[in-house]
Coordinates of C-alpha atoms in Angstrom, one line a residue:
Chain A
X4 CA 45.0 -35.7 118.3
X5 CA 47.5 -33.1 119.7
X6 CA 49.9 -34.3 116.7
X7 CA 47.4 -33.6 114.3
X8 CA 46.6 -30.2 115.5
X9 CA 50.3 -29.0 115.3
X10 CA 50.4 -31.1 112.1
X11 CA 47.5 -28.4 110.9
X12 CA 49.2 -25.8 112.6
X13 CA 52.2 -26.2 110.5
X14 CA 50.4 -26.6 107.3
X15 CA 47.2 -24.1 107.8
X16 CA 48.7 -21.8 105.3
X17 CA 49.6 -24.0 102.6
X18 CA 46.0 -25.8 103.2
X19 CA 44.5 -22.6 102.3
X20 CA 46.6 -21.8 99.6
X21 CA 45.0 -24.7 98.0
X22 CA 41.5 -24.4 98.9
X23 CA 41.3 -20.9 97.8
X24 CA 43.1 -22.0 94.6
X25 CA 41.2 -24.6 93.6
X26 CA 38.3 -22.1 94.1
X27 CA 40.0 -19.6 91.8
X28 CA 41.3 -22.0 88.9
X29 CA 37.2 -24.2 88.7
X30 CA 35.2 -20.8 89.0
X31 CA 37.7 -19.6 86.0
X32 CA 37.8 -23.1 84.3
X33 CA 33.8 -23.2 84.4
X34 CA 33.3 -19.4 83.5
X35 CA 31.5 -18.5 80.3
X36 CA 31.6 -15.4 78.6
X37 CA 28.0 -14.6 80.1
X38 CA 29.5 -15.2 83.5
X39 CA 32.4 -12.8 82.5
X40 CA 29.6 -10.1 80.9
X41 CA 27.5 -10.5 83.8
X42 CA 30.4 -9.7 86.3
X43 CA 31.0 -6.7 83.6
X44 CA 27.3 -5.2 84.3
X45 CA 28.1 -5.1 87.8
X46 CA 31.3 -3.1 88.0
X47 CA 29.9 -0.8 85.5
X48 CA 26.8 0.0 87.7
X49 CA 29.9 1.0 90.2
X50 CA 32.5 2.8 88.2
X51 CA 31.1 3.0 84.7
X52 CA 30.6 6.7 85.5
X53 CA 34.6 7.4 85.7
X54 CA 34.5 5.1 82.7
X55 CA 32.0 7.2 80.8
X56 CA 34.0 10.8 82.2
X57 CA 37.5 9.1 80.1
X58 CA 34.9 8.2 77.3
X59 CA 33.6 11.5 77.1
X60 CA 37.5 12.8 77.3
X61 CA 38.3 10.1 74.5
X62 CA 35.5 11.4 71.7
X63 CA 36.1 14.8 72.7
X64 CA 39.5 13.9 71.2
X65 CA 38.5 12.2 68.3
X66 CA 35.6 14.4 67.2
X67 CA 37.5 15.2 64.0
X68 CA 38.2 11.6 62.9
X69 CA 34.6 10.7 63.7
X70 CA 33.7 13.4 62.2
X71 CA 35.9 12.3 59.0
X72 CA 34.2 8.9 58.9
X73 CA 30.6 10.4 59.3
X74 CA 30.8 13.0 56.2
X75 CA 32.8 10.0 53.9
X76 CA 29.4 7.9 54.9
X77 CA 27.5 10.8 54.2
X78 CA 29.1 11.3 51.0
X79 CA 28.8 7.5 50.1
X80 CA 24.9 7.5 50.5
X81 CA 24.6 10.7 48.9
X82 CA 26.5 8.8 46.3
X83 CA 23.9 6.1 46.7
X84 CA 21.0 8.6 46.6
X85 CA 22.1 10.0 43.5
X86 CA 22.2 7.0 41.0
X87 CA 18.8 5.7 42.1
X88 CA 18.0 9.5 41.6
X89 CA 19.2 9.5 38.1
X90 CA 17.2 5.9 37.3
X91 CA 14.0 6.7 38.8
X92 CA 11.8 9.8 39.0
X93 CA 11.0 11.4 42.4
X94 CA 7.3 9.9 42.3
X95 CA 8.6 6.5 41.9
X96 CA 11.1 6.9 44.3
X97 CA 8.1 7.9 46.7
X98 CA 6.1 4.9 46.0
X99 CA 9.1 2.8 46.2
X100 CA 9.6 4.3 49.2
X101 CA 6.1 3.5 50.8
X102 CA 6.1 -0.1 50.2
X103 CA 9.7 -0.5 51.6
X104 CA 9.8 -2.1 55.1
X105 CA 12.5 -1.6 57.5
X106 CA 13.4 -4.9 59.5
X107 CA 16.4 -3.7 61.4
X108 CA 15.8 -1.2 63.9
X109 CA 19.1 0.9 65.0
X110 CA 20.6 2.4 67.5
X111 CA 23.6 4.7 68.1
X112 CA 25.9 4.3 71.1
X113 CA 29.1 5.6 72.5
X114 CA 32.2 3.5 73.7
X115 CA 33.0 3.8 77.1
X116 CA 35.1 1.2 77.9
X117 CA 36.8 -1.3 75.2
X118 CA 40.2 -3.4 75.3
X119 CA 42.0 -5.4 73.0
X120 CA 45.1 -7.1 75.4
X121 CA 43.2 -10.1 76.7
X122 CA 42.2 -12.6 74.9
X123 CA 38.7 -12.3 75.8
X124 CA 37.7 -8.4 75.2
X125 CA 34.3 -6.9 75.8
X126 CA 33.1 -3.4 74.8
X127 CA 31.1 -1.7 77.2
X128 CA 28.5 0.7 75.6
X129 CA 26.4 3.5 77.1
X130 CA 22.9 2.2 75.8
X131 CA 20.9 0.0 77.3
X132 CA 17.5 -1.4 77.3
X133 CA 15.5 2.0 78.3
X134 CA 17.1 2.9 75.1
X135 CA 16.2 0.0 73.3
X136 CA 19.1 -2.2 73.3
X137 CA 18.2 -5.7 73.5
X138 CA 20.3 -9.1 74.1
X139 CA 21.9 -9.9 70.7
X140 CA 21.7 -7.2 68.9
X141 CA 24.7 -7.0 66.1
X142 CA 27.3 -4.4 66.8
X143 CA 28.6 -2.5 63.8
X144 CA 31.3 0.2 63.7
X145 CA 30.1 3.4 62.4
X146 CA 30.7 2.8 58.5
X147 CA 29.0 -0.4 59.1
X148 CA 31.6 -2.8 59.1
X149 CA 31.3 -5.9 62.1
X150 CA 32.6 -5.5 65.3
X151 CA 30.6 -7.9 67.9
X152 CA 27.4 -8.6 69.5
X153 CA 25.3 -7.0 73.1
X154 CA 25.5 -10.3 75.1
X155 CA 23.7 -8.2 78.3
X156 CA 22.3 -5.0 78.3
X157 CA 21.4 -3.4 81.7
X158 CA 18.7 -0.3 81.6
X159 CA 21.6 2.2 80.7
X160 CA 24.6 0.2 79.5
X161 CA 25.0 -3.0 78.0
X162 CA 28.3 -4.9 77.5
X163 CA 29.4 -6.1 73.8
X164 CA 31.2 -9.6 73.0
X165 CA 34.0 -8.1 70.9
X166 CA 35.1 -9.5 67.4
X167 CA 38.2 -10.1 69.3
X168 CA 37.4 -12.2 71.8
X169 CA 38.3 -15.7 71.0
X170 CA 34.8 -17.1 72.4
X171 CA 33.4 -15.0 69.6
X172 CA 31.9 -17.1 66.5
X173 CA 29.6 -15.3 63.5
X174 CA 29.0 -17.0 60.1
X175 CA 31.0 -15.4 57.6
X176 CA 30.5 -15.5 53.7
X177 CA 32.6 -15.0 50.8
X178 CA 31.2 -12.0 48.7
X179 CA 29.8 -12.9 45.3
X180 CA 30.2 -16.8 45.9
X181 CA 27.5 -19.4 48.2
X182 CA 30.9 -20.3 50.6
X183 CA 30.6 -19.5 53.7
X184 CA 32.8 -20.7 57.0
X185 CA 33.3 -19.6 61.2
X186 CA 34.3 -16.2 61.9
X187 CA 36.6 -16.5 64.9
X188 CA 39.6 -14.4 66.5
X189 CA 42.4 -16.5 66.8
X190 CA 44.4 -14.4 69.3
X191 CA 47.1 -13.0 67.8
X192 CA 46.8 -9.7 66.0
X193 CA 43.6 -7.6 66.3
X194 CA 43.3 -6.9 63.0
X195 CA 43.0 -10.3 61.3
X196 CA 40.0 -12.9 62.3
X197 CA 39.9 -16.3 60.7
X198 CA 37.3 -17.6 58.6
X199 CA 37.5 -21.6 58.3
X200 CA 35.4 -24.4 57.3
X201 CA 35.5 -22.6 53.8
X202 CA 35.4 -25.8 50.9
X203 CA 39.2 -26.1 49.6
X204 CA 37.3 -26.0 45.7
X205 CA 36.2 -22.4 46.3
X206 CA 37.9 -19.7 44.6
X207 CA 39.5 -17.5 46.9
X208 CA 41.4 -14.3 46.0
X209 CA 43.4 -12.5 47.9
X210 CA 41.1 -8.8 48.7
X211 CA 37.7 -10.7 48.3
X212 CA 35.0 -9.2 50.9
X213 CA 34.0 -11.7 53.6
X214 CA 30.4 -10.4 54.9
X215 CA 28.0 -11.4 57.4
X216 CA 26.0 -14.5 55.5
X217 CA 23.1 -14.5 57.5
X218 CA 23.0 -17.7 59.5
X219 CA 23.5 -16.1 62.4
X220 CA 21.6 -15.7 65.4
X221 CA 23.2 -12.0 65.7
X222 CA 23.9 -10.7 62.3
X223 CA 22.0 -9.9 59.6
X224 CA 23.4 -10.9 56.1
X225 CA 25.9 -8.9 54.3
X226 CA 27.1 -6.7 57.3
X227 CA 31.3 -6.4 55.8
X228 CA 33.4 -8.5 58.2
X229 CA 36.9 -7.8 56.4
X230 CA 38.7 -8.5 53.2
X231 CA 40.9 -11.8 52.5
X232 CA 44.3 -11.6 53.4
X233 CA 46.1 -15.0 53.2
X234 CA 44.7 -18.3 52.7
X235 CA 45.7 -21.9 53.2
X236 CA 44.4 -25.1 52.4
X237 CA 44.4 -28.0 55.1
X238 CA 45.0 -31.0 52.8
X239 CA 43.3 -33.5 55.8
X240 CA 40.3 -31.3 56.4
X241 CA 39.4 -30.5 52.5
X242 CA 39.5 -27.0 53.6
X243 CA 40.4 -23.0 53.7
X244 CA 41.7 -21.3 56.4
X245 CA 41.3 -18.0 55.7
X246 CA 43.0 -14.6 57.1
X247 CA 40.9 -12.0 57.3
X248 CA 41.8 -8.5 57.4
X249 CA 39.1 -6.5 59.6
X250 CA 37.4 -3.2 58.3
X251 CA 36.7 -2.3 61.6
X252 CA 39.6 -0.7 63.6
X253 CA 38.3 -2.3 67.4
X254 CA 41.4 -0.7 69.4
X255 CA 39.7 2.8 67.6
X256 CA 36.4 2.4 68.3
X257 CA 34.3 5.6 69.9
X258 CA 31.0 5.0 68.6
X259 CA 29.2 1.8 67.1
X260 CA 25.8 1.3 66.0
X261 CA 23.5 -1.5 67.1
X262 CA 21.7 -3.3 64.4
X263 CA 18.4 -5.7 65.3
X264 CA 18.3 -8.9 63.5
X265 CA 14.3 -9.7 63.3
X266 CA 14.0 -13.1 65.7
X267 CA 17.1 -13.0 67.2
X268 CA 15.8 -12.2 70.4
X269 CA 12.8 -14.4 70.4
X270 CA 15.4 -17.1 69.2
X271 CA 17.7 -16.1 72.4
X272 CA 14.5 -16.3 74.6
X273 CA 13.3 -19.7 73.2
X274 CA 17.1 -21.0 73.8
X275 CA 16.9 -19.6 77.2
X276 CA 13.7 -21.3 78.1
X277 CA 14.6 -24.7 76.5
X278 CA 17.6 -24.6 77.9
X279 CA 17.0 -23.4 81.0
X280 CA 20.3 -20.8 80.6
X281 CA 19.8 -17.0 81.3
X282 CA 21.7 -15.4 78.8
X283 CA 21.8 -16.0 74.7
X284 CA 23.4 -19.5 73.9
X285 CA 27.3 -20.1 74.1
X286 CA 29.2 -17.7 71.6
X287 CA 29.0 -20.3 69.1
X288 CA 26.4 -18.8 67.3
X289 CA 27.4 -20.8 64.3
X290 CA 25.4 -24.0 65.5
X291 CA 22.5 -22.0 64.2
X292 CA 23.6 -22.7 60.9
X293 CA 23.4 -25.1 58.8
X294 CA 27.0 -26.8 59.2
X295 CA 29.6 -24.7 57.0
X296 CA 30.0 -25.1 53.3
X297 CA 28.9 -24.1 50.0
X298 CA 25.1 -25.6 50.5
X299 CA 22.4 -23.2 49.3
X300 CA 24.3 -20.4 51.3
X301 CA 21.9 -17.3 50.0
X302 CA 24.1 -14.7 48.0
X303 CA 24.0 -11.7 50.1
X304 CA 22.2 -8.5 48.6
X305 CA 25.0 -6.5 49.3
X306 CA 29.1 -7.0 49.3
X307 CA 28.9 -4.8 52.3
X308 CA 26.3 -2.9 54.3
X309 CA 27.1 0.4 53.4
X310 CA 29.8 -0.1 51.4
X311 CA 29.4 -1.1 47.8
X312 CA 28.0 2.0 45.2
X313 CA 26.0 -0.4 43.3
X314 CA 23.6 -1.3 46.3
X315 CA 20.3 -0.1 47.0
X316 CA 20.2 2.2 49.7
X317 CA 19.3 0.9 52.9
X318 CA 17.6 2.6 55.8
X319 CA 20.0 3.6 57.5
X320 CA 18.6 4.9 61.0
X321 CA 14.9 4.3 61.3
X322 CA 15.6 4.4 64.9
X323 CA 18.6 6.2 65.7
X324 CA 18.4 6.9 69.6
X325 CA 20.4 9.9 71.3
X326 CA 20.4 10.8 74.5
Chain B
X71 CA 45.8 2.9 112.2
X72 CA 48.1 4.6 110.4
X73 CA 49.3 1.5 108.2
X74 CA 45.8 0.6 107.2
X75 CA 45.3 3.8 106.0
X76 CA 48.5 3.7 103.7
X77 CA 47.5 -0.1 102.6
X78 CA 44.3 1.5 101.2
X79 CA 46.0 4.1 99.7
X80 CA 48.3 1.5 98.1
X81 CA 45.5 -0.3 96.9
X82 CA 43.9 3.0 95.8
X83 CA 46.6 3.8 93.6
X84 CA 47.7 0.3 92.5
X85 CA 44.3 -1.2 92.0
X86 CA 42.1 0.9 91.4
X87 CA 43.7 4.4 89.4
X88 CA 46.7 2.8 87.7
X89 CA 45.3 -0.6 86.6
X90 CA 41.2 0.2 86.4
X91 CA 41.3 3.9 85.3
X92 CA 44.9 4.4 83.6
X93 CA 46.1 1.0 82.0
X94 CA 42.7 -0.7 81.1
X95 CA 42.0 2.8 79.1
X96 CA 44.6 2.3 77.0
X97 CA 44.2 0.1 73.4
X98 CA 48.3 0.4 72.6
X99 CA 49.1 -3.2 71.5
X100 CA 47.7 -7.1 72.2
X101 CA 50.9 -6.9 74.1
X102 CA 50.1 -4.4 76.7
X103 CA 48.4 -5.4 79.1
X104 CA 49.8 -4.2 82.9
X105 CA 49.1 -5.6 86.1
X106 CA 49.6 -2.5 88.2
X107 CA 47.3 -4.2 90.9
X108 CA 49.6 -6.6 91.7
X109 CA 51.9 -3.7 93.5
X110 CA 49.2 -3.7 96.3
X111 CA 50.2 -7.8 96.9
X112 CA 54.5 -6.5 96.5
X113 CA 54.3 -3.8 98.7
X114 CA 52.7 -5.0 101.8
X115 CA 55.2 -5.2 105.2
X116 CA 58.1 -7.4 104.7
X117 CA 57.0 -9.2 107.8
X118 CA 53.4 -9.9 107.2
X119 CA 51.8 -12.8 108.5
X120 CA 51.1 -15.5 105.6
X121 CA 47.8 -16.0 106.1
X122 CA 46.9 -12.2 105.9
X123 CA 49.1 -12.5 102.7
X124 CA 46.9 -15.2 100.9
X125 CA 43.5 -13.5 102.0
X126 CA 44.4 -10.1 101.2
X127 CA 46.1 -11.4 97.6
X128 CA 42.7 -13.2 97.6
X129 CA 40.7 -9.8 98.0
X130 CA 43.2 -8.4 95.6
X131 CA 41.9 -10.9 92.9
X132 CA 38.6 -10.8 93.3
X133 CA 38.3 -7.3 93.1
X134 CA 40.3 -7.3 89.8
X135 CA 38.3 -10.2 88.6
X136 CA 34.7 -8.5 89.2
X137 CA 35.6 -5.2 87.5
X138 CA 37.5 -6.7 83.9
X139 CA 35.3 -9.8 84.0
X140 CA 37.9 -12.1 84.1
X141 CA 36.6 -14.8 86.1
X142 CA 38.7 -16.3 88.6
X143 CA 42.0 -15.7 86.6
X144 CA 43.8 -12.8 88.5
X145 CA 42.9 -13.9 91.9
X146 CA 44.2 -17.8 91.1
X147 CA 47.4 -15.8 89.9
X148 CA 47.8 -13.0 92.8
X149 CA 47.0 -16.1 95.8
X150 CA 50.1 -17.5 94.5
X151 CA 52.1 -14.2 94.0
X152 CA 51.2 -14.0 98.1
X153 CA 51.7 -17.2 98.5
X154 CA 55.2 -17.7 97.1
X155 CA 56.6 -13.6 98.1
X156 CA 58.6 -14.6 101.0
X157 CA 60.8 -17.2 99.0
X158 CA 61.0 -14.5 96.3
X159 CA 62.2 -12.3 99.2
X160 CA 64.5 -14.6 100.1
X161 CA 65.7 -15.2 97.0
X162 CA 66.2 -11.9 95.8
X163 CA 66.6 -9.7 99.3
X164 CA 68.4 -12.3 101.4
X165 CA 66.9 -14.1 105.0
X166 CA 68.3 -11.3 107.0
X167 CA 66.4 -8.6 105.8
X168 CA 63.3 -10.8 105.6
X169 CA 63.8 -11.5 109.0
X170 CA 64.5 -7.7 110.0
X171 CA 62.8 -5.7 108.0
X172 CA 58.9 -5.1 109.3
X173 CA 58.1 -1.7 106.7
X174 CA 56.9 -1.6 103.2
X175 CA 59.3 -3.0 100.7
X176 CA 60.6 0.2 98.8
X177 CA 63.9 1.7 96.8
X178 CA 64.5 3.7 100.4
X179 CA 64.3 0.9 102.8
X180 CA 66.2 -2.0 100.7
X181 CA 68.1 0.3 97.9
X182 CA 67.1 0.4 94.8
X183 CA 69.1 -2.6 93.1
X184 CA 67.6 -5.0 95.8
X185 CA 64.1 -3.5 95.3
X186 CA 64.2 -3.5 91.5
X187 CA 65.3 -7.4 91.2
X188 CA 62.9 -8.5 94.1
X189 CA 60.0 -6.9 92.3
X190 CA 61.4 -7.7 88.7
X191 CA 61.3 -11.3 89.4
X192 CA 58.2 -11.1 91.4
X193 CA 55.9 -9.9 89.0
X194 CA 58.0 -11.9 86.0
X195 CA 56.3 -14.6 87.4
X196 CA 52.8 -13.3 87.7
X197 CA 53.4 -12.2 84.0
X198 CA 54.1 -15.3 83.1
X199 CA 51.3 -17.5 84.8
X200 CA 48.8 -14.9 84.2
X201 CA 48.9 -14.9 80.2
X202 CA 49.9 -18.1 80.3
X203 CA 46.7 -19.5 81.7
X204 CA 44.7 -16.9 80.0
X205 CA 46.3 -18.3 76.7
X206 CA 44.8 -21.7 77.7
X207 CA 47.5 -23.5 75.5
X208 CA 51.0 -23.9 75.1
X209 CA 50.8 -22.8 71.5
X210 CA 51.3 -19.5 71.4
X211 CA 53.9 -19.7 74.0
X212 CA 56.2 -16.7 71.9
X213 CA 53.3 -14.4 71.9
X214 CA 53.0 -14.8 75.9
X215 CA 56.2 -14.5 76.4
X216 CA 56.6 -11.3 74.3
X217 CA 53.1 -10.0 76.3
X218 CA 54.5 -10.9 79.9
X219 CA 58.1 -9.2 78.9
X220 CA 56.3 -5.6 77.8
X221 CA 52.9 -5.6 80.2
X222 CA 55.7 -6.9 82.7
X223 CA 58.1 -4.1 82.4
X224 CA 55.5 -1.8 82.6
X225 CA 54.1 -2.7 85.8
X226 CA 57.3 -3.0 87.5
X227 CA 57.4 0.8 86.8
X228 CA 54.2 1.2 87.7
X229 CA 54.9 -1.0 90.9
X230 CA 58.0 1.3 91.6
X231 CA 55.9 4.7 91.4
X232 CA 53.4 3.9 93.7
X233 CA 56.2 2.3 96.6
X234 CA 57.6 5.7 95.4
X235 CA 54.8 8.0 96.2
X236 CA 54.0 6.1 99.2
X237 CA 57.5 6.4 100.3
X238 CA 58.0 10.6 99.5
X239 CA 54.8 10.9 101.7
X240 CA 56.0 8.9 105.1
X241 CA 59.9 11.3 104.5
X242 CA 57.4 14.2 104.4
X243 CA 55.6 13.4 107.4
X244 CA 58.5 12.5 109.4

């Protein structure tokens, strides 16, 4: 008995070493990205006010290139406004107008904290459910272009799955064509996702749009993910992997706007209960579609939310919340 | 008294302003990524007692975990950082100043040379296993190695300016 105590005393340290470890390496092993978002929510109720002061500091910054991006959107919809002006008269614009629903509510947020060095990044936003951010809501830079999804929204902040974290999945389609494929971030450059899955018998061009397509639990259909970069086929999986070249610059980002996809939180809530989880179902939102492909993928209305001239306008705010 | 008081300074700067405040603020590359926290883990007296080592680098971890949301991955890295310092002292600084020395490791106390390679190689290593696990795969093994090399460099300055402000302040007061 005495040898094994000094044995112990010798090795205590070591002994601990590995305990603690092992504690360290299973929690991370067994860690979801709702684990990591919820640990997020926390140490913003602490310090997300020194967050939001370098936020403020940041925008105050970048007012003119927001600024930019706001009057070019202005001037696109004005764009917009004008052709539908020029086909229909301002009566039957108005009784277009009152049978038009709007399904996706909106709100506006600021950045206020946001990284793009780890391979999982989150984007901390400061809306939250008193504002009317819910649990899946899409994410959207300001000239509508994809940039991630709230995975937990607190009263006054919520934290965002970025597009560039590599647990993040969305459905991507192929503008103008019924292929669609997995949006995911490989890693590597924050610029470029990868869309794969995509049928190696569908014509790809280098510059076609890849847009949201809809099957998503997050998105609705036709948000503009990126344009095609490169392309290659995997011979063995009858397949594209595609680059593609984000239109939303992440490392950038100051404001976003949050875009509600009708069901998406009822379908969060269902998975919750059936599943007995409490946050939206693993990033793979994908699994909510029908498997990837060219099946009766449903063209998308738009080549881009905001960003094609030959669109009808969309509502663009119904709900646009300030603070 | 006194030493406690510095230790939370250390891990005021290191920890919390330089790694929470200053680097995580910044979007310059995928590469960048410093680990300025891991200064608080480096500088603490030559001669501390292991255990107090491994539960403060535990601390350390945590902390860093809870506010970026990473899970369990900085404080598996930082136990071993404390857990394998004195061999990297020895390696780099030689047993007799280990066995001498009782004051925060700085430029001052074990000249700059000594200091530099003692905390180069210290926090090469933390780099190294810290991407490297976050990476998950041996795959992209350039990309971590190009990531460790710049976020590394960085926070050996960073680790450098606070043993430096720490140090200008104990001269003043003596």
């Amino acid at each position: 008995m005495y040898r094994l105590l000094l044995f112990l005393r010798r090795v205590y340290v070591p002994l601990v070493f590995l305990f603690l470890e092992g504690l360290a390496l299973h929690f991370y092993a067994s860690s979801s990205v709702h684990t990591k978002a919820r640990m997020l929510v926390v140490s913003d109720n602490i310090v997300g006010g020194v967050y939001d002061r370098i936020a403020r500091a940041e925008h105050f910054v970048s007012l003119g290139t927001t600024n930019r991006a706001l009057e070019e959107r202005v001037r696109r919809l004005e764009g917009e406004l004008a052709a539908w002006r020029e086909r229909f008269s301002a009566a039957e614009l108005d009784s277009i107008g009152a049978t038009l629903t709007f399904p996706h509510e909106h709100v506006v947020a600021r950045v206020v904290r946001n990284s793009i060095g780890r391979r999982e990044n989150f984007i901390m936003i400061d809306r939250g459910t008193a504002d009317g951010v819910r649990d899946g809501m899409a994410v959207t830079s300001i000239d509508g272009h994809m940039v991630g999804y709230v995975e937990r929204a607190s009263e006054h902040n919520a934290v965002c799955v970025s597009v560039l974290n590599t647990a993040f999945r969305a459905s991507g389609l192929v503008s103008g064509t019924e292929h669609f494929g997995s949006v995911s971030w490989p890693g590597a450059d924050p610029r470029v996702v990868r869309l794969t899955e995509v049928p190696k018998y569908a014509e790809i061009a280098r510059g076609d749009t890849i847009v949201t397509s809809g099957y998503s639990f997050y998105f609705p259909e036709g948000i503009f993910i990126g344009t095609v970069e490169e392309f290659t086929t995997d011979e063995t999986r009858a397949s594209y992997d595609i680059d593609v070249r984000l239109g939303a610059d992440i490392a950038s980002l100051r404001v976003v706007t949050l875009v509600d996809n009708p069901g998406a939180f009822e379908r969060i809530k269902l998975e919750r209960e059936v599943l007995g989880t409490d946050a939206p179902g693993t990033a793979t939102e994908s699994v909510n579609a029908p498997s990837s492909g060219t099946q009766t993928a449903p063209r998308p209305e738009t080549q881009s939310a905001t960003g094609s001239q030959s669109t009808p306008p969309r509502p663009e705010t119904q709900s646009a919340t300030t603070r | 008294m006194r030493r406690v008081a510095t230790y939370l300074g250390v891990f005021a700067v290191a920890a919390v302003v330089l790694q929470l405040f200053v680097f995580d603020s910044m979007r310059l590359s995928i590469y960048f990524s410093p680990l300025a926290y891991v200064g608080f883990v480096l500088l603490l007296p030559v001669n501390a007692r292991p255990l107090t080592m491994l539960l403060l680098g535990f601390a350390t971890g945590v902390f860093v975990d809870v506010f970026e949301g990473t899970a369990g991955l900085h404080t598996a890295v930082t136990l071993w950082t404390a857990f394998s310092r004195r061999w990297v002292m020895l390696l780099t600084l030689g047993r007799e100043t280990v066995e001498e020395q009782t004051a925060m490791p700085s430029a001052k106390l074990l000249g700059g040379a000594k200091f530099l390679r003692y905390v180069a190689l210290a926090v090469a290593v933390h780099a190294m296993l810290c991407f490297s696990l976050e990476a998950e795969t041996w795959g992209n093994y350039g990309q971590v190695a190009t990531k460790a090399l710049v976020s590394g460099a960085v926070t050996v300055w960073a680790v450098w300016a606070t043993s430096l402000v720490f140090t200008i302040k104990t001269r003043k007061k003596a």
